mmCIF file of C-alpha atoms and ligand atoms in Angstrom:
data_model
loop_
_atom_site.group_PDB
_atom_site.id
_atom_site.type_symbol
_atom_site.label_atom_id
_atom_site.label_comp_id
_atom_site.label_asym_id
_atom_site.label_seq_id
_atom_site.Cartn_x
_atom_site.Cartn_y
_atom_site.Cartn_z
ATOM 1 C CA MET A 1 26.485 -4.429 27.561
ATOM 2 C CA GLN A 2 23.216 -5.795 27.395
ATOM 3 C CA LYS A 3 21.431 -7.402 23.893
ATOM 4 C CA LEU A 4 19.454 -5.205 22.253
ATOM 5 C CA SER A 5 15.932 -6.051 22.058
ATOM 6 C CA ASP A 6 14.775 -9.982 20.544
ATOM 7 C CA ARG A 7 11.947 -8.125 18.884
ATOM 8 C CA THR A 8 13.647 -6.478 16.615
ATOM 9 C CA ALA A 9 17.264 -8.286 16.636
ATOM 10 C CA GLY A 10 16.020 -10.087 13.290
ATOM 11 C CA PHE A 11 14.861 -6.634 11.373
ATOM 12 C CA THR A 12 16.375 -5.707 7.495
ATOM 13 C CA ASP A 13 16.398 -2.988 7.061
ATOM 14 C CA SER A 14 13.499 -1.575 4.237
ATOM 15 C CA VAL A 15 14.581 -4.042 0.781
ATOM 16 C CA ILE A 16 11.873 -1.291 -1.086
ATOM 17 C CA ARG A 17 13.769 2.236 0.615
ATOM 18 C CA ARG A 18 17.272 0.246 -0.306
ATOM 19 C CA MET A 19 16.662 0.246 -3.147
ATOM 20 C CA THR A 20 16.217 3.785 -3.046
ATOM 21 C CA ARG A 21 19.353 4.569 -1.915
ATOM 22 C CA ILE A 22 20.808 2.323 -4.274
ATOM 23 C CA SER A 23 19.251 4.222 -7.670
ATOM 24 C CA ASN A 24 20.733 7.476 -6.000
ATOM 25 C CA ARG A 25 23.777 5.622 -6.032
ATOM 26 C CA TYR A 26 24.159 4.331 -9.808
ATOM 27 C CA GLY A 27 21.781 7.286 -11.158
ATOM 28 C CA ALA A 28 18.627 4.693 -12.361
ATOM 29 C CA VAL A 29 15.331 6.267 -12.532
ATOM 30 C CA ASN A 30 14.165 4.607 -10.015
ATOM 31 C CA LEU A 31 11.013 2.531 -10.527
ATOM 32 C CA SER A 32 11.989 0.959 -7.154
ATOM 33 C CA GLN A 33 10.197 2.928 -3.719
ATOM 34 C CA GLY A 34 6.195 4.266 -4.604
ATOM 35 C CA PHE A 35 6.334 7.577 -5.136
ATOM 36 C CA PRO A 36 4.718 10.303 -7.590
ATOM 37 C CA ASP A 37 7.983 12.914 -9.190
ATOM 38 C CA PHE A 38 4.838 14.793 -9.936
ATOM 39 C CA GLU A 39 3.236 17.851 -8.137
ATOM 40 C CA PRO A 40 0.335 16.831 -5.615
ATOM 41 C CA PRO A 41 -2.810 19.192 -6.527
ATOM 42 C CA LYS A 42 -2.774 23.228 -6.563
ATOM 43 C CA GLU A 43 -5.046 24.039 -3.917
ATOM 44 C CA ILE A 44 -3.418 21.922 -1.715
ATOM 45 C CA LEU A 45 0.349 23.037 -2.254
ATOM 46 C CA ASP A 46 -1.262 26.728 -2.235
ATOM 47 C CA ARG A 47 -3.182 26.580 1.339
ATOM 48 C CA MET A 48 0.172 24.660 3.005
ATOM 49 C CA ALA A 49 1.822 28.440 2.089
ATOM 50 C CA GLN A 50 -1.250 29.570 3.342
ATOM 51 C CA THR A 51 -0.983 27.355 6.926
ATOM 52 C CA ALA A 52 2.552 28.901 7.288
ATOM 53 C CA HIS A 53 1.669 31.972 8.993
ATOM 54 C CA GLU A 54 -1.244 31.057 10.896
ATOM 55 C CA ASP A 55 -2.228 29.864 13.420
ATOM 56 C CA PHE A 56 -1.158 25.335 12.666
ATOM 57 C CA HIS A 57 1.905 25.074 15.285
ATOM 58 C CA GLN A 58 1.247 23.229 18.040
ATOM 59 C CA TYR A 59 0.027 19.828 19.263
ATOM 60 C CA SER A 60 -3.557 19.540 16.424
ATOM 61 C CA ILE A 61 -6.680 17.010 18.680
ATOM 62 C CA THR A 62 -3.822 14.255 18.991
ATOM 63 C CA TRP A 63 -7.210 11.601 16.940
ATOM 64 C CA GLY A 64 -6.801 14.918 13.969
ATOM 65 C CA ALA A 65 -7.546 17.917 13.406
ATOM 66 C CA GLN A 66 -11.555 18.442 13.839
ATOM 67 C CA ASN A 67 -12.513 20.148 10.101
ATOM 68 C CA LEU A 68 -10.239 17.286 8.764
ATOM 69 C CA ARG A 69 -12.070 14.389 10.477
ATOM 70 C CA GLU A 70 -14.919 16.094 9.309
ATOM 71 C CA ALA A 71 -14.163 15.853 5.858
ATOM 72 C CA LEU A 72 -13.204 13.038 5.653
ATOM 73 C CA ALA A 73 -16.595 11.684 7.375
ATOM 74 C CA ALA A 74 -18.132 14.118 4.468
ATOM 75 C CA LYS A 75 -16.113 12.249 1.620
ATOM 76 C CA GLN A 76 -15.571 7.965 2.891
ATOM 77 C CA SER A 77 -19.301 8.241 3.966
ATOM 78 C CA ARG A 78 -19.870 8.826 0.984
ATOM 79 C CA LEU A 79 -17.668 6.288 -1.057
ATOM 80 C CA MET A 80 -18.625 3.702 2.026
ATOM 81 C CA GLY A 81 -22.786 4.260 1.397
ATOM 82 C CA ARG A 82 -22.817 4.979 5.543
ATOM 83 C CA ALA A 83 -22.922 7.591 7.709
ATOM 84 C CA ILE A 84 -19.485 7.827 9.343
ATOM 85 C CA ASP A 85 -19.218 10.256 13.056
ATOM 86 C CA PRO A 86 -16.118 11.892 12.473
ATOM 87 C CA ASN A 87 -16.220 13.055 16.517
ATOM 88 C CA GLY A 88 -15.948 8.972 16.532
ATOM 89 C CA GLU A 89 -14.860 6.733 14.421
ATOM 90 C CA ILE A 90 -11.832 8.189 12.333
ATOM 91 C CA VAL A 91 -8.332 8.126 14.198
ATOM 92 C CA VAL A 92 -5.590 10.388 11.752
ATOM 93 C CA THR A 93 -2.287 9.248 11.835
ATOM 94 C CA CYS A 94 0.923 9.358 10.710
ATOM 95 C CA GLY A 95 0.833 7.422 7.539
ATOM 96 C CA SER A 96 -0.762 4.420 6.782
ATOM 97 C CA THR A 97 1.774 3.080 8.663
ATOM 98 C CA GLU A 98 1.035 4.373 11.384
ATOM 99 C CA ALA A 99 -2.102 3.784 11.036
ATOM 100 C CA MET A 100 -1.879 -1.079 10.437
ATOM 101 C CA MET A 101 0.249 -0.561 12.937
ATOM 102 C CA ALA A 102 -1.687 1.484 15.568
ATOM 103 C CA SER A 103 -4.576 -1.019 14.473
ATOM 104 C CA MET A 104 -2.291 -4.055 15.263
ATOM 105 C CA MET A 105 -1.997 -2.577 18.319
ATOM 106 C CA THR A 106 -5.514 -2.693 19.422
ATOM 107 C CA VAL A 107 -6.232 -6.018 17.913
ATOM 108 C CA ALA A 108 -4.322 -8.300 17.884
ATOM 109 C CA ASN A 109 -2.083 -9.776 21.387
ATOM 110 C CA PRO A 110 1.021 -11.155 21.554
ATOM 111 C CA GLY A 111 0.844 -14.559 20.054
ATOM 112 C CA ASP A 112 -1.603 -13.985 18.615
ATOM 113 C CA LYS A 113 -2.064 -15.184 14.525
ATOM 114 C CA VAL A 114 -2.716 -12.431 11.617
ATOM 115 C CA ILE A 115 -3.753 -14.451 8.044
ATOM 116 C CA VAL A 116 -1.552 -12.625 5.183
ATOM 117 C CA PHE A 117 -1.840 -13.170 2.199
ATOM 118 C CA SER A 118 1.401 -13.069 0.164
ATOM 119 C CA PRO A 119 3.093 -11.912 -1.548
ATOM 120 C CA PHE A 120 2.603 -9.293 1.013
ATOM 121 C CA TYR A 121 2.777 -5.308 1.479
ATOM 122 C CA GLU A 122 6.568 -5.648 3.419
ATOM 123 C CA ASN A 123 5.505 -3.748 6.767
ATOM 124 C CA TYR A 124 3.394 -6.273 8.064
ATOM 125 C CA GLY A 125 6.160 -8.032 8.576
ATOM 126 C CA ALA A 126 7.476 -5.737 10.480
ATOM 127 C CA ASP A 127 3.925 -4.975 11.902
ATOM 128 C CA THR A 128 2.933 -8.788 13.170
ATOM 129 C CA ILE A 129 6.932 -8.634 14.797
ATOM 130 C CA LEU A 130 6.230 -5.143 16.678
ATOM 131 C CA SER A 131 2.681 -6.439 17.654
ATOM 132 C CA GLY A 132 3.845 -9.806 18.372
ATOM 133 C CA ALA A 133 1.534 -11.395 15.643
ATOM 134 C CA GLU A 134 1.551 -14.924 14.178
ATOM 135 C CA PRO A 135 1.202 -14.782 10.227
ATOM 136 C CA ILE A 136 0.220 -17.071 8.915
ATOM 137 C CA TYR A 137 0.525 -16.962 5.481
ATOM 138 C CA VAL A 138 -1.895 -17.524 2.609
ATOM 139 C CA PRO A 139 -0.841 -17.655 -1.376
ATOM 140 C CA LEU A 140 -2.230 -15.628 -4.213
ATOM 141 C CA TYR A 141 -2.071 -17.652 -7.474
ATOM 142 C CA PRO A 142 -0.380 -15.896 -10.438
ATOM 143 C CA PRO A 143 -1.720 -15.124 -13.407
ATOM 144 C CA ALA A 144 -5.079 -13.332 -11.684
ATOM 145 C CA PHE A 145 -3.372 -13.877 -7.788
ATOM 146 C CA ASN A 146 -6.583 -15.549 -6.509
ATOM 147 C CA PHE A 147 -6.730 -17.195 -3.193
ATOM 148 C CA ASP A 148 -8.051 -20.862 -2.547
ATOM 149 C CA PRO A 149 -11.695 -20.060 -0.574
ATOM 150 C CA GLU A 150 -9.977 -24.120 1.134
ATOM 151 C CA GLU A 151 -6.578 -22.941 2.086
ATOM 152 C CA LEU A 152 -7.958 -19.503 3.446
ATOM 153 C CA GLU A 153 -10.911 -21.719 5.399
ATOM 154 C CA ASP A 154 -7.797 -23.841 6.573
ATOM 155 C CA ALA A 155 -6.230 -21.021 7.746
ATOM 156 C CA PHE A 156 -8.759 -19.642 9.863
ATOM 157 C CA ARG A 157 -9.183 -22.923 11.668
ATOM 158 C CA ARG A 158 -6.268 -22.059 13.426
ATOM 159 C CA ARG A 159 -8.115 -19.663 14.817
ATOM 160 C CA PRO A 160 -6.708 -16.277 13.395
ATOM 161 C CA LYS A 161 -7.465 -12.913 15.666
ATOM 162 C CA ALA A 162 -7.002 -10.750 12.493
ATOM 163 C CA LEU A 163 -6.451 -11.337 8.936
ATOM 164 C CA ILE A 164 -5.295 -7.856 6.973
ATOM 165 C CA LEU A 165 -6.137 -7.419 3.535
ATOM 166 C CA CYS A 166 -4.352 -5.224 1.225
ATOM 167 C CA ASN A 167 -6.902 -4.336 -1.454
ATOM 168 C CA PRO A 168 -5.617 -3.337 -4.387
ATOM 169 C CA SER A 169 -2.562 -4.672 -3.331
ATOM 170 C CA ASN A 170 0.650 -4.389 -3.600
ATOM 171 C CA PRO A 171 3.213 -5.757 -5.235
ATOM 172 C CA CYS A 172 0.321 -7.431 -7.652
ATOM 173 C CA GLY A 173 -1.731 -5.274 -8.442
ATOM 174 C CA LYS A 174 -4.578 -7.951 -7.259
ATOM 175 C CA VAL A 175 -8.115 -5.912 -6.681
ATOM 176 C CA PHE A 176 -10.569 -8.464 -5.076
ATOM 177 C CA THR A 177 -14.568 -8.690 -6.431
ATOM 178 C CA LYS A 178 -17.017 -8.547 -4.081
ATOM 179 C CA ALA A 179 -17.444 -12.302 -4.671
ATOM 180 C CA GLU A 180 -13.728 -12.609 -3.654
ATOM 181 C CA LEU A 181 -14.656 -9.764 -0.447
ATOM 182 C CA GLU A 182 -18.157 -12.300 0.330
ATOM 183 C CA THR A 183 -16.103 -15.679 0.804
ATOM 184 C CA ILE A 184 -13.343 -13.637 2.808
ATOM 185 C CA ALA A 185 -16.761 -12.112 5.144
ATOM 186 C CA ALA A 186 -18.173 -15.360 4.980
ATOM 187 C CA LEU A 187 -15.115 -16.806 7.082
ATOM 188 C CA ALA A 188 -14.332 -13.689 9.588
ATOM 189 C CA VAL A 189 -17.590 -14.667 11.533
ATOM 190 C CA LYS A 190 -17.864 -17.892 11.122
ATOM 191 C CA TYR A 191 -14.602 -17.812 12.774
ATOM 192 C CA ASP A 192 -15.158 -15.182 15.270
ATOM 193 C CA ALA A 193 -11.686 -12.660 13.673
ATOM 194 C CA TYR A 194 -11.199 -8.890 12.480
ATOM 195 C CA VAL A 195 -10.269 -7.815 9.635
ATOM 196 C CA ILE A 196 -8.114 -5.149 9.089
ATOM 197 C CA THR A 197 -7.912 -3.707 5.186
ATOM 198 C CA ASP A 198 -4.782 -1.495 4.044
ATOM 199 C CA GLU A 199 -7.207 0.578 1.375
ATOM 200 C CA VAL A 200 -4.365 3.391 -0.263
ATOM 201 C CA TYR A 201 -4.659 2.249 -3.032
ATOM 202 C CA GLU A 202 -9.011 2.890 -3.131
ATOM 203 C CA HIS A 203 -8.717 5.083 -6.459
ATOM 204 C CA ILE A 204 -6.432 3.527 -7.906
ATOM 205 C CA VAL A 205 -8.814 0.659 -9.710
ATOM 206 C CA TYR A 206 -8.752 0.060 -13.526
ATOM 207 C CA GLU A 207 -10.978 -0.552 -16.178
ATOM 208 C CA PRO A 208 -13.162 -3.165 -15.430
ATOM 209 C CA ASN A 209 -12.264 -3.962 -11.830
ATOM 210 C CA HIS A 210 -14.692 -2.017 -9.639
ATOM 211 C CA HIS A 211 -13.119 -1.422 -5.916
ATOM 212 C CA THR A 212 -15.672 -2.494 -2.800
ATOM 213 C CA TYR A 213 -14.622 -0.767 0.062
ATOM 214 C CA PHE A 214 -14.521 -4.531 2.978
ATOM 215 C CA ALA A 215 -16.567 -2.064 5.816
ATOM 216 C CA SER A 216 -18.950 -2.073 3.260
ATOM 217 C CA LEU A 217 -20.077 -5.547 3.010
ATOM 218 C CA PRO A 218 -23.436 -6.562 5.236
ATOM 219 C CA GLY A 219 -21.595 -7.475 9.039
ATOM 220 C CA MET A 220 -18.812 -5.776 7.650
ATOM 221 C CA TRP A 221 -18.795 -2.953 9.962
ATOM 222 C CA GLU A 222 -19.010 -3.811 13.077
ATOM 223 C CA ARG A 223 -15.170 -5.917 12.763
ATOM 224 C CA THR A 224 -13.761 -3.783 10.250
ATOM 225 C CA VAL A 225 -10.843 -1.028 11.099
ATOM 226 C CA SER A 226 -10.127 0.294 7.609
ATOM 227 C CA CYS A 227 -6.920 1.864 6.953
ATOM 228 C CA SER A 228 -5.630 4.026 4.307
ATOM 229 C CA SER A 229 -3.112 7.762 3.508
ATOM 230 C CA LEU A 230 -3.981 10.920 1.732
ATOM 231 C CA SER A 231 -0.432 9.805 0.711
ATOM 232 C CA LYS A 232 -1.252 8.257 -3.254
ATOM 233 C CA THR A 233 -4.600 9.816 -3.808
ATOM 234 C CA TYR A 234 -3.131 13.690 -3.151
ATOM 235 C CA SER A 235 0.428 12.562 -4.143
ATOM 236 C CA ILE A 236 1.940 13.516 -1.261
ATOM 237 C CA THR A 237 3.657 10.142 0.213
ATOM 238 C CA GLY A 238 5.395 12.815 1.887
ATOM 239 C CA TRP A 239 3.151 14.823 4.317
ATOM 240 C CA ARG A 240 2.611 10.647 6.483
ATOM 241 C CA LEU A 241 -0.888 11.587 6.282
ATOM 242 C CA GLY A 242 -3.125 8.426 6.994
ATOM 243 C CA TYR A 243 -6.575 7.421 9.200
ATOM 244 C CA THR A 244 -7.876 4.711 10.199
ATOM 245 C CA ILE A 245 -12.050 4.415 10.219
ATOM 246 C CA ALA A 246 -13.912 2.131 12.287
ATOM 247 C CA PRO A 247 -16.392 1.314 14.843
ATOM 248 C CA PRO A 248 -16.813 3.353 18.430
ATOM 249 C CA GLU A 249 -15.415 0.974 20.893
ATOM 250 C CA ILE A 250 -12.180 -0.337 17.811
ATOM 251 C CA THR A 251 -11.370 3.652 17.460
ATOM 252 C CA GLU A 252 -11.511 4.155 21.298
ATOM 253 C CA ARG A 253 -8.774 2.285 21.849
ATOM 254 C CA ILE A 254 -7.252 3.065 17.848
ATOM 255 C CA LYS A 255 -7.053 7.015 19.495
ATOM 256 C CA LYS A 256 -4.793 5.985 22.366
ATOM 257 C CA VAL A 257 -2.263 3.432 20.960
ATOM 258 C CA HIS A 258 -1.916 6.371 17.895
ATOM 259 C CA ASP A 259 -1.623 8.694 21.222
ATOM 260 C CA PHE A 260 1.085 7.166 22.471
ATOM 261 C CA LEU A 261 2.893 6.206 19.377
ATOM 262 C CA THR A 262 3.095 9.608 17.296
ATOM 263 C CA VAL A 263 0.948 11.781 18.837
ATOM 264 C CA GLY A 264 -0.124 13.177 16.327
ATOM 265 C CA ALA A 265 -0.045 13.458 12.725
ATOM 266 C CA VAL A 266 1.463 17.301 11.225
ATOM 267 C CA ALA A 267 -0.100 19.803 12.145
ATOM 268 C CA PRO A 268 0.278 22.627 9.327
ATOM 269 C CA LEU A 269 -0.818 19.857 7.273
ATOM 270 C CA GLN A 270 -3.853 17.782 8.313
ATOM 271 C CA GLU A 271 -5.147 21.688 7.573
ATOM 272 C CA ALA A 272 -3.276 22.314 3.962
ATOM 273 C CA VAL A 273 -4.799 18.589 2.434
ATOM 274 C CA ILE A 274 -7.972 19.972 2.973
ATOM 275 C CA PRO A 275 -8.689 20.706 0.209
ATOM 276 C CA GLY A 276 -8.639 18.035 -1.614
ATOM 277 C CA LEU A 277 -10.969 16.253 0.629
ATOM 278 C CA LYS A 278 -13.598 18.816 -0.937
ATOM 279 C CA PHE A 279 -12.737 18.376 -4.434
ATOM 280 C CA GLY A 280 -15.255 16.675 -6.684
ATOM 281 C CA GLN A 281 -15.545 13.098 -8.305
ATOM 282 C CA ASP A 282 -14.092 14.334 -11.755
ATOM 283 C CA TYR A 283 -10.670 14.928 -9.108
ATOM 284 C CA TYR A 284 -10.903 10.648 -8.459
ATOM 285 C CA ASP A 285 -11.604 9.987 -12.073
ATOM 286 C CA GLY A 286 -8.841 11.947 -13.484
ATOM 287 C CA LEU A 287 -6.125 10.761 -11.467
ATOM 288 C CA LEU A 288 -7.009 7.227 -12.342
ATOM 289 C CA ALA A 289 -7.356 8.511 -16.232
ATOM 290 C CA VAL A 290 -3.561 9.279 -15.734
ATOM 291 C CA TYR A 291 -3.121 5.760 -13.986
ATOM 292 C CA THR A 292 -4.365 4.667 -16.647
ATOM 293 C CA ARG A 293 -2.836 6.496 -19.178
ATOM 294 C CA LYS A 294 0.549 5.335 -17.529
ATOM 295 C CA ARG A 295 0.213 1.666 -16.693
ATOM 296 C CA ASP A 296 -0.588 1.453 -20.772
ATOM 297 C CA LEU A 297 2.091 3.666 -21.769
ATOM 298 C CA PHE A 298 5.263 1.500 -19.300
ATOM 299 C CA LEU A 299 3.139 -2.186 -19.925
ATOM 300 C CA ARG A 300 3.351 -0.978 -23.666
ATOM 301 C CA GLY A 301 6.907 -0.399 -23.276
ATOM 302 C CA LEU A 302 7.707 -3.592 -21.503
ATOM 303 C CA ASP A 303 5.102 -6.186 -24.365
ATOM 304 C CA ASP A 304 6.958 -4.677 -27.151
ATOM 305 C CA PHE A 305 10.498 -5.564 -25.543
ATOM 306 C CA GLY A 306 8.633 -9.166 -25.222
ATOM 307 C CA LEU A 307 9.540 -9.284 -20.913
ATOM 308 C CA ILE A 308 7.028 -10.726 -19.374
ATOM 309 C CA HIS A 309 5.126 -8.916 -17.005
ATOM 310 C CA THR A 310 1.232 -8.722 -14.384
ATOM 311 C CA ILE A 311 -1.362 -6.541 -15.271
ATOM 312 C CA PRO A 312 -2.413 -4.487 -13.136
ATOM 313 C CA GLN A 313 -6.067 -4.442 -12.000
ATOM 314 C CA GLY A 314 -5.458 -0.923 -9.337
ATOM 315 C CA ALA A 315 -2.193 0.417 -7.371
ATOM 316 C CA TYR A 316 1.018 1.142 -9.450
ATOM 317 C CA TYR A 317 3.305 -1.436 -9.370
ATOM 318 C CA VAL A 318 4.123 -4.447 -12.315
ATOM 319 C CA LEU A 319 6.242 -7.914 -11.569
ATOM 320 C CA MET A 320 8.611 -8.608 -14.246
ATOM 321 C CA ASP A 321 9.435 -12.150 -14.748
ATOM 322 C CA ILE A 322 13.574 -12.328 -14.477
ATOM 323 C CA SER A 323 14.193 -16.175 -14.786
ATOM 324 C CA GLU A 324 15.779 -15.775 -18.365
ATOM 325 C CA PHE A 325 18.929 -14.097 -16.938
ATOM 326 C CA GLY A 326 18.794 -16.854 -14.522
ATOM 327 C CA PHE A 327 19.354 -15.612 -11.646
ATOM 328 C CA ASP A 328 19.516 -17.047 -8.483
ATOM 329 C CA SER A 329 18.977 -14.002 -6.461
ATOM 330 C CA ASP A 330 16.178 -11.368 -7.515
ATOM 331 C CA LEU A 331 18.012 -8.470 -5.109
ATOM 332 C CA ALA A 332 21.856 -9.326 -7.264
ATOM 333 C CA PHE A 333 19.683 -8.671 -10.067
ATOM 334 C CA CYS A 334 17.897 -5.870 -8.936
ATOM 335 C CA GLU A 335 21.529 -3.933 -7.918
ATOM 336 C CA VAL A 336 23.220 -5.166 -11.554
ATOM 337 C CA LEU A 337 19.610 -3.631 -13.459
ATOM 338 C CA ALA A 338 20.218 -0.320 -11.156
ATOM 339 C CA GLU A 339 24.462 -0.164 -12.468
ATOM 340 C CA LYS A 340 24.432 -1.333 -16.215
ATOM 341 C CA VAL A 341 20.996 -0.265 -17.188
ATOM 342 C CA GLY A 342 20.385 2.521 -14.857
ATOM 343 C CA VAL A 343 17.010 1.522 -13.675
ATOM 344 C CA GLY A 344 15.926 1.159 -9.888
ATOM 345 C CA ALA A 345 13.665 -2.846 -9.131
ATOM 346 C CA VAL A 346 12.109 -3.928 -5.788
ATOM 347 C CA PRO A 347 13.269 -7.503 -5.523
ATOM 348 C CA GLY A 348 10.437 -9.279 -5.632
ATOM 349 C CA SER A 349 10.940 -11.190 -2.843
ATOM 350 C CA SER A 350 11.114 -9.234 -0.503
ATOM 351 C CA PHE A 351 7.097 -9.477 -0.500
ATOM 352 C CA PHE A 352 6.750 -12.797 -1.293
ATOM 353 C CA HIS A 353 6.801 -15.365 2.089
ATOM 354 C CA GLU A 354 7.268 -18.172 0.058
ATOM 355 C CA PRO A 355 10.344 -19.056 -2.387
ATOM 356 C CA VAL A 356 10.111 -16.547 -5.131
ATOM 357 C CA ASN A 357 12.843 -15.350 -7.010
ATOM 358 C CA HIS A 358 12.449 -14.586 -10.437
ATOM 359 C CA LEU A 359 10.160 -11.506 -9.713
ATOM 360 C CA VAL A 360 11.530 -7.737 -9.901
ATOM 361 C CA ARG A 361 8.682 -5.091 -8.878
ATOM 362 C CA PHE A 362 8.507 -1.402 -10.913
ATOM 363 C CA HIS A 363 6.037 1.477 -9.957
ATOM 364 C CA PHE A 364 5.211 3.461 -13.418
ATOM 365 C CA ALA A 365 3.418 7.281 -10.605
ATOM 366 C CA LYS A 366 6.267 8.478 -12.533
ATOM 367 C CA ARG A 367 5.919 11.375 -15.203
ATOM 368 C CA ASP A 368 5.368 9.831 -18.536
ATOM 369 C CA GLU A 369 9.190 11.194 -18.977
ATOM 370 C CA THR A 370 9.869 9.206 -16.541
ATOM 371 C CA LEU A 371 8.402 6.631 -17.554
ATOM 372 C CA ARG A 372 10.181 7.236 -21.103
ATOM 373 C CA GLU A 373 13.648 7.098 -20.086
ATOM 374 C CA ALA A 374 13.419 3.808 -18.040
ATOM 375 C CA LEU A 375 11.650 2.118 -20.772
ATOM 376 C CA GLY A 376 15.401 3.987 -23.319
ATOM 377 C CA ARG A 377 17.501 1.888 -20.713
ATOM 378 C CA LEU A 378 15.610 -1.438 -19.953
ATOM 379 C CA GLU A 379 15.359 -1.317 -24.587
ATOM 380 C CA SER A 380 18.897 -2.944 -23.436
ATOM 381 C CA LEU A 381 18.446 -4.942 -20.856
ATOM 382 C CA ARG A 382 19.249 -8.234 -22.481
ATOM 383 C CA LYS A 383 22.612 -6.472 -24.221
ATOM 384 C CA LYS A 384 23.734 -5.516 -20.532
ATOM 385 C CA ILE A 385 22.255 -8.772 -18.656
ATOM 386 C CA PRO A 386 22.823 -11.485 -22.165
ATOM 387 C CA PRO A 387 19.664 -13.937 -20.800
ATOM 388 C CA VAL A 388 20.499 -17.489 -20.398
ATOM 389 C CA LYS A 389 18.142 -18.703 -21.897
ATOM 390 C CA ARG A 390 14.122 -17.369 -23.398
ATOM 391 C CA SER A 391 10.931 -17.928 -21.008
HETATM 392 C C1 LIG B 401 0.145 -0.901 -0.185
HETATM 393 C C2 LIG B 401 0.262 -0.224 0.975
HETATM 394 N N1 LIG B 401 0.395 0.581 2.355
HETATM 395 C C3 LIG B 401 0.444 1.822 3.163
HETATM 396 C C4 LIG B 401 1.687 1.907 2.680
HETATM 397 C C5 LIG B 401 1.728 3.560 3.286
HETATM 398 O O1 LIG B 401 1.624 4.278 3.387
HETATM 399 P P1 LIG B 401 2.025 5.258 3.751
HETATM 400 O O2 LIG B 401 2.467 6.225 3.213
HETATM 401 O O3 LIG B 401 -0.460 6.425 4.085
HETATM 402 O O4 LIG B 401 1.759 4.880 5.669
HETATM 403 C C6 LIG B 401 1.897 2.235 1.682
HETATM 404 C C7 LIG B 401 2.946 2.608 0.210
HETATM 405 O O5 LIG B 401 4.116 1.913 -0.521
HETATM 406 C C8 LIG B 401 1.476 0.420 0.182
HETATM 407 O O6 LIG B 401 1.683 0.068 -1.332
#
């Protein structure tokens, strides 16, 4: 038999999804893979039930059903401060996951360089491998996860085709300030690079932080592909609905890549989500209030146990320091944590290019009682996994 493809030979299975399987094996409270255990909005579910009996069972327009693109354009035009053309500037994809992949394939040739901030969402590694691009990692330094502008310019001097910007960031919860985004924008112009954003947590930004759409900065529309998702905003990660917003010349190409990758997103669900896109600002304020409460509840619990952790400015993840437990492998720690303590987490090393193995990631997109249950279990953490040193 001939060998399978070299390109995919280095793939491991996703550590995040592997931790979900391990959590299930031990009956752990799964705070690893980031998805809610609460219901999506009723208006969306009601419409979903209706669409089963309506005429949405065949392929929709490959780049997205007309009325979904119109609803998306209306919402995002309001937020991004420009009139987005639902016909020429939006492609509906199978989640932001496909949006990012289609964008990478659209922008990068094999061998092109792409800047990725580290820590990063693990799919970007796979995106670069599948598109043949070579990542240039630029570190984000804790505790604020700031980048060093000099290091970033050094990376731009290597003439990358694009920079990937996850804002708000998974896993570190960073929300890039306008000044930081302007620094990136100036470098993108100076070195003529595209910016591919991943803004799936655009509505989960804690006070006093503020989300700025990169594409809305002066001069950035032309060189930005904005990727986002309905997964997190409407608690429908299983529906696989995302989109790209980009100028017409770029969108034309993304449409073709997307068509050959997946043909289109699930037709009845494209229809069913539309009531959500028509929600007023009160829905997004309510969503943020819910996540702010969950963040405070979970972080207060960790604080009560004296566990050291990051304070996310956005998204719904927290990185906890496990140095005191003396594990060489954060993956081994996560396995023991799931088995002995009964809480699922993701080893931090899966997000860092640098050799970091003293962090684990929890997410708090769970019902309050689920979070309390997880905290109840974490209370016994030091009893079940005795520290070797106190940090
Ligand atoms: C930063 C980031 N981008 C993309 C995704 C996946 O989004 P989607 O469900 O739209 O594919 C996730 C999911 O956790 C994420 O954290």
